[in-house]
GROMACS .gro file of C-alpha atoms in nm:
model
  231
    1MET     CA    1  19.008  14.846  10.659
    2PRO     CA    2  18.778  15.104  10.494
    3ARG     CA    3  18.435  15.128  10.657
    4LEU     CA    4  18.254  15.067  10.327
    5PRO     CA    5  18.345  14.825  10.046
    6ASP     CA    6  18.474  14.978   9.725
    7SER     CA    7  18.230  15.023   9.441
    8PRO     CA    8  18.343  14.908   9.098
    9GLN     CA    9  18.443  15.173   8.848
   10LEU     CA   10  18.268  15.083   8.523
   11ILE     CA   11  18.288  15.163   8.157
   12TRP     CA   12  18.014  15.058   7.914
   13ASP     CA   13  18.068  14.921   7.565
   14GLU     CA   14  17.852  14.978   7.259
   15THR     CA   15  17.629  14.680   7.347
   16GLY     CA   16  17.554  14.817   7.694
   17ALA     CA   17  17.771  14.562   7.874
   18PRO     CA   18  17.973  14.685   8.175
   19ARG     CA   19  18.348  14.639   8.212
   20ALA     CA   20  18.530  14.671   8.545
   21VAL     CA   21  18.816  14.919   8.516
   22ARG     CA   22  19.001  14.769   8.816
   23PHE     CA   23  19.032  14.430   8.648
   24ASP     CA   24  18.993  14.535   8.283
   25ASP     CA   25  18.738  14.258   8.233
   26VAL     CA   26  18.371  14.226   8.138
   27TYR     CA   27  18.088  14.109   8.361
   28PHE     CA   28  17.930  13.896   8.089
   29SER     CA   29  17.980  13.806   7.725
   30LYS     CA   30  17.877  14.060   7.464
   31ASP     CA   31  17.778  13.758   7.251
   32GLY     CA   32  17.493  13.678   7.489
   33GLY     CA   33  17.527  13.704   7.865
   34LEU     CA   34  17.217  13.501   7.950
   35GLU     CA   35  17.303  13.227   7.701
   36GLU     CA   36  17.654  13.221   7.846
   37THR     CA   37  17.519  13.176   8.199
   38ARG     CA   38  17.295  12.891   8.090
   39ALA     CA   39  17.570  12.715   7.895
   40VAL     CA   40  17.863  12.764   8.130
   41PHE     CA   41  17.708  12.755   8.477
   42LEU     CA   42  17.364  12.594   8.465
   43ALA     CA   43  17.440  12.326   8.205
   44GLY     CA   44  17.796  12.305   8.339
   45CYS     CA   45  17.658  12.193   8.675
   46GLY     CA   46  17.396  11.965   8.519
   47LEU     CA   47  17.107  12.197   8.600
   48PRO     CA   48  16.812  12.197   8.614
   49ASP     CA   49  16.821  11.815   8.596
   50GLY     CA   50  17.047  11.805   8.901
   51TRP     CA   51  16.781  11.944   9.133
   52ALA     CA   52  16.488  11.747   8.987
   53GLY     CA   53  16.274  11.602   9.266
   54LYS     CA   54  16.488  11.748   9.547
   55ARG     CA   55  16.330  11.930   9.839
   56ALA     CA   56  16.630  12.158   9.879
   57PHE     CA   57  16.929  12.260   9.671
   58SER     CA   58  17.219  12.494   9.743
   59ILE     CA   59  17.455  12.690   9.520
   60LEU     CA   60  17.773  12.880   9.606
   61GLU     CA   61  17.886  13.151   9.366
   62LEU     CA   62  18.208  13.350   9.367
   63GLY     CA   63  18.139  13.680   9.192
   64PHE     CA   64  17.782  13.813   9.219
   65GLY     CA   65  17.846  14.102   8.979
   66THR     CA   66  17.527  14.216   8.809
   67GLY     CA   67  17.327  13.928   8.960
   68LEU     CA   68  17.278  13.771   8.617
   69ASN     CA   69  17.370  13.417   8.724
   70ALA     CA   70  17.143  13.437   9.026
   71LEU     CA   71  16.851  13.560   8.817
   72ALA     CA   72  16.895  13.294   8.549
   73THR     CA   73  16.913  13.029   8.821
   74TRP     CA   74  16.606  13.169   8.996
   75GLN     CA   75  16.410  13.164   8.670
   76ALA     CA   76  16.509  12.802   8.598
   77TRP     CA   77  16.433  12.700   8.959
   78ASP     CA   78  16.098  12.875   8.952
   79LYS     CA   79  15.996  12.686   8.640
   80THR     CA   80  16.122  12.338   8.730
   81ARG     CA   81  16.142  12.294   9.110
   82ALA     CA   82  15.941  12.036   9.295
   83PRO     CA   83  15.638  12.178   9.482
   84GLY     CA   84  15.752  12.330   9.809
   85ALA     CA   85  16.123  12.289   9.729
   86VAL     CA   86  16.367  12.555   9.849
   87MET     CA   87  16.680  12.693   9.681
   88HIS     CA   88  16.962  12.843   9.887
   89TYR     CA   89  17.183  13.060   9.665
   90LEU     CA   90  17.484  13.220   9.834
   91SER     CA   91  17.706  13.459   9.642
   92VAL     CA   92  18.025  13.642   9.739
   93GLU     CA   93  18.106  13.992   9.610
   94ALA     CA   94  18.387  14.222   9.723
   95PHE     CA   95  18.292  14.520   9.501
   96PRO     CA   96  17.912  14.559   9.506
   97MET     CA   97  17.757  14.732   9.208
   98SER     CA   98  17.507  15.012   9.260
   99ARG     CA   99  17.138  14.951   9.197
  100ALA     CA  100  17.141  15.199   8.907
  101ASP     CA  101  17.433  15.026   8.734
  102ALA     CA  102  17.279  14.683   8.789
  103ALA     CA  103  16.950  14.802   8.641
  104ARG     CA  104  17.132  14.939   8.338
  105ALA     CA  105  17.317  14.610   8.285
  106LEU     CA  106  17.015  14.385   8.342
  107ALA     CA  107  16.799  14.585   8.102
  108ALA     CA  108  16.974  14.387   7.829
  109PHE     CA  109  16.783  14.075   7.937
  110PRO     CA  110  16.407  14.142   7.907
  111GLU     CA  111  16.334  13.772   7.952
  112LEU     CA  112  16.449  13.808   8.314
  113ALA     CA  113  16.263  14.134   8.378
  114PRO     CA  114  16.007  13.994   8.628
  115TYR     CA  115  16.290  13.853   8.839
  116ALA     CA  116  16.521  14.150   8.793
  117GLU     CA  117  16.251  14.392   8.908
  118ARG     CA  118  16.206  14.203   9.234
  119LEU     CA  119  16.580  14.182   9.297
  120LEU     CA  120  16.641  14.547   9.212
  121ALA     CA  121  16.363  14.649   9.453
  122VAL     CA  122  16.574  14.511   9.742
  123TRP     CA  123  16.919  14.550   9.585
  124PRO     CA  124  17.193  14.496   9.847
  125GLU     CA  125  17.331  14.795  10.030
  126ARG     CA  126  17.693  14.898   9.997
  127ALA     CA  127  17.784  14.751  10.333
  128ARG     CA  128  18.004  14.466  10.452
  129GLY     CA  129  17.864  14.136  10.569
  130PRO     CA  130  17.574  13.907  10.475
  131GLN     CA  131  17.255  14.043  10.320
  132ARG     CA  132  16.964  13.799  10.285
  133PHE     CA  133  16.655  13.808  10.065
  134TRP     CA  134  16.364  13.567  10.025
  135PHE     CA  135  16.164  13.521   9.705
  136ASP     CA  136  15.902  13.243   9.720
  137GLY     CA  137  16.122  12.934   9.743
  138PHE     CA  138  16.441  13.110   9.634
  139GLY     CA  139  16.664  13.231   9.916
  140LEU     CA  140  16.947  13.465   9.816
  141THR     CA  141  17.235  13.553  10.046
  142ILE     CA  142  17.501  13.797   9.930
  143LEU     CA  143  17.821  13.813  10.133
  144VAL     CA  144  17.986  14.149  10.072
  145ALA     CA  145  18.349  14.075  10.155
  146PRO     CA  146  18.671  13.950   9.994
  147ALA     CA  147  18.621  13.586   9.902
  148ASP     CA  148  18.893  13.444  10.129
  149GLU     CA  149  18.745  13.625  10.427
  150ALA     CA  150  18.389  13.527  10.337
  151LEU     CA  151  18.451  13.156  10.282
  152LYS     CA  152  18.655  13.107  10.599
  153GLY     CA  153  18.352  13.213  10.800
  154LEU     CA  154  18.111  12.974  10.626
  155GLU     CA  155  17.983  12.634  10.730
  156GLY     CA  156  17.766  12.404  10.524
  157ARG     CA  157  17.771  12.196  10.208
  158PHE     CA  158  17.680  12.320   9.862
  159ASP     CA  159  17.545  12.107   9.578
  160ALA     CA  160  17.682  12.327   9.298
  161ILE     CA  161  17.953  12.591   9.269
  162PHE     CA  162  17.975  12.872   9.013
  163LEU     CA  163  18.326  13.019   8.982
  164ASP     CA  164  18.256  13.347   8.803
  165GLY     CA  165  18.519  13.590   8.919
  166PHE     CA  166  18.712  13.805   8.678
  167SER     CA  167  18.984  13.636   8.474
  168PRO     CA  168  19.252  13.453   8.679
  169ALA     CA  169  19.512  13.659   8.495
  170ARG     CA  170  19.350  13.980   8.624
  171ASN     CA  171  19.209  13.881   8.964
  172GLY     CA  172  19.430  13.602   9.095
  173ASP     CA  173  19.301  13.629   9.452
  174LEU     CA  174  18.970  13.474   9.349
  175TRP     CA  175  19.141  13.164   9.205
  176SER     CA  176  19.410  13.089   9.462
  177ASP     CA  177  19.498  12.742   9.593
  178THR     CA  178  19.379  12.849   9.938
  179LEU     CA  179  19.041  12.959   9.806
  180MET     CA  180  18.994  12.637   9.609
  181ALA     CA  181  19.060  12.443   9.930
  182GLU     CA  182  18.783  12.640  10.099
  183VAL     CA  183  18.551  12.564   9.807
  184ALA     CA  184  18.625  12.194   9.851
  185ARG     CA  185  18.555  12.215  10.225
  186LEU     CA  186  18.214  12.361  10.147
  187SER     CA  187  18.125  12.111   9.873
  188ALA     CA  188  17.871  11.837   9.925
  189PRO     CA  189  17.961  11.483   9.814
  190ASP     CA  190  17.941  11.467   9.433
  191ALA     CA  191  17.897  11.846   9.408
  192ARG     CA  192  17.925  11.991   9.058
  193LEU     CA  193  18.143  12.293   8.977
  194ALA     CA  194  18.153  12.506   8.664
  195THR     CA  195  18.358  12.795   8.533
  196TYR     CA  196  18.454  12.957   8.206
  197SER     CA  197  18.827  12.931   8.294
  198VAL     CA  198  19.046  12.636   8.198
  199ALA     CA  199  19.369  12.798   8.321
  200GLY     CA  200  19.623  12.532   8.415
  201HIS     CA  201  19.673  12.651   8.771
  202VAL     CA  202  19.295  12.658   8.829
  203ARG     CA  203  19.261  12.297   8.712
  204ARG     CA  204  19.559  12.188   8.921
  205ALA     CA  205  19.427  12.365   9.232
  206LEU     CA  206  19.085  12.203   9.193
  207SER     CA  207  19.233  11.859   9.125
  208ALA     CA  208  19.455  11.888   9.432
  209VAL     CA  209  19.154  11.934   9.662
  210GLY     CA  210  18.943  11.652   9.519
  211PHE     CA  211  18.769  11.772   9.203
  212ALA     CA  212  18.775  11.566   8.886
  213CYS     CA  213  18.802  11.824   8.608
  214GLU     CA  214  18.698  11.799   8.244
  215LYS     CA  215  18.731  12.052   7.966
  216ARG     CA  216  18.421  12.117   7.759
  217GLU     CA  217  18.348  12.322   7.450
  218GLY     CA  218  18.341  12.690   7.541
  219PHE     CA  219  18.072  12.947   7.481
  220ALA     CA  220  18.080  13.172   7.173
  221GLY     CA  221  18.440  13.280   7.108
  222LYS     CA  222  18.596  13.085   7.396
  223ARG     CA  223  18.747  12.755   7.295
  224GLU     CA  224  18.692  12.571   7.624
  225ARG     CA  225  18.525  12.586   7.964
  226LEU     CA  226  18.557  12.369   8.274
  227GLU     CA  227  18.326  12.126   8.448
  228ALA     CA  228  18.427  11.944   8.767
  229ARG     CA  229  18.281  11.698   9.014
  230PHE     CA  230  18.382  11.672   9.378
  231GLN     CA  231  18.517  11.326   9.454
   0.00000   0.00000   0.00000
């Protein structure tokens, strides 16, 4: 195994959005990355209502990417959490982006600038293993490792799951039956799961491990997205 994780090779479109050459896929929608995050992942998991009044809440994300989902979640948590409540946000990323590339991508979202500046100041190193950061009630852990390897080593129960890897057609390893079984093992009772993908094998894999799946109207040009609840 190489000593350091691979960095993503990126190309940038006319809107300033990055695309991963390895998977020929974008990190977020050119029609509005922040709006997409809020519609697909936050609303898809019933948030922020789902954490209302709770002293602690935990989220598992597959695909940290630019950090956009984490920042949008942090902003929403910061504005709506109960006094003294703590968020635990754990994200898995096999190909960590450089600080410079992340800053370039996140510059498209000035609304998140106060949060992006704090994250970029401690941006994770290109090194394998867990890297932990603490931001006033928002705890962020980034596991730099392939997802199957990362999840097998985890214990705990998560209240919400964001599946935000590259397209199943381009990065099948992040949507395998084995990985979905690990997601189920790590899900709290009644946990909510959200993803932009409604691929048949993804729905079947989730259903097989105990998730009740429902298709919902997709964001922007996508016809559908997926919401699921752990049974």
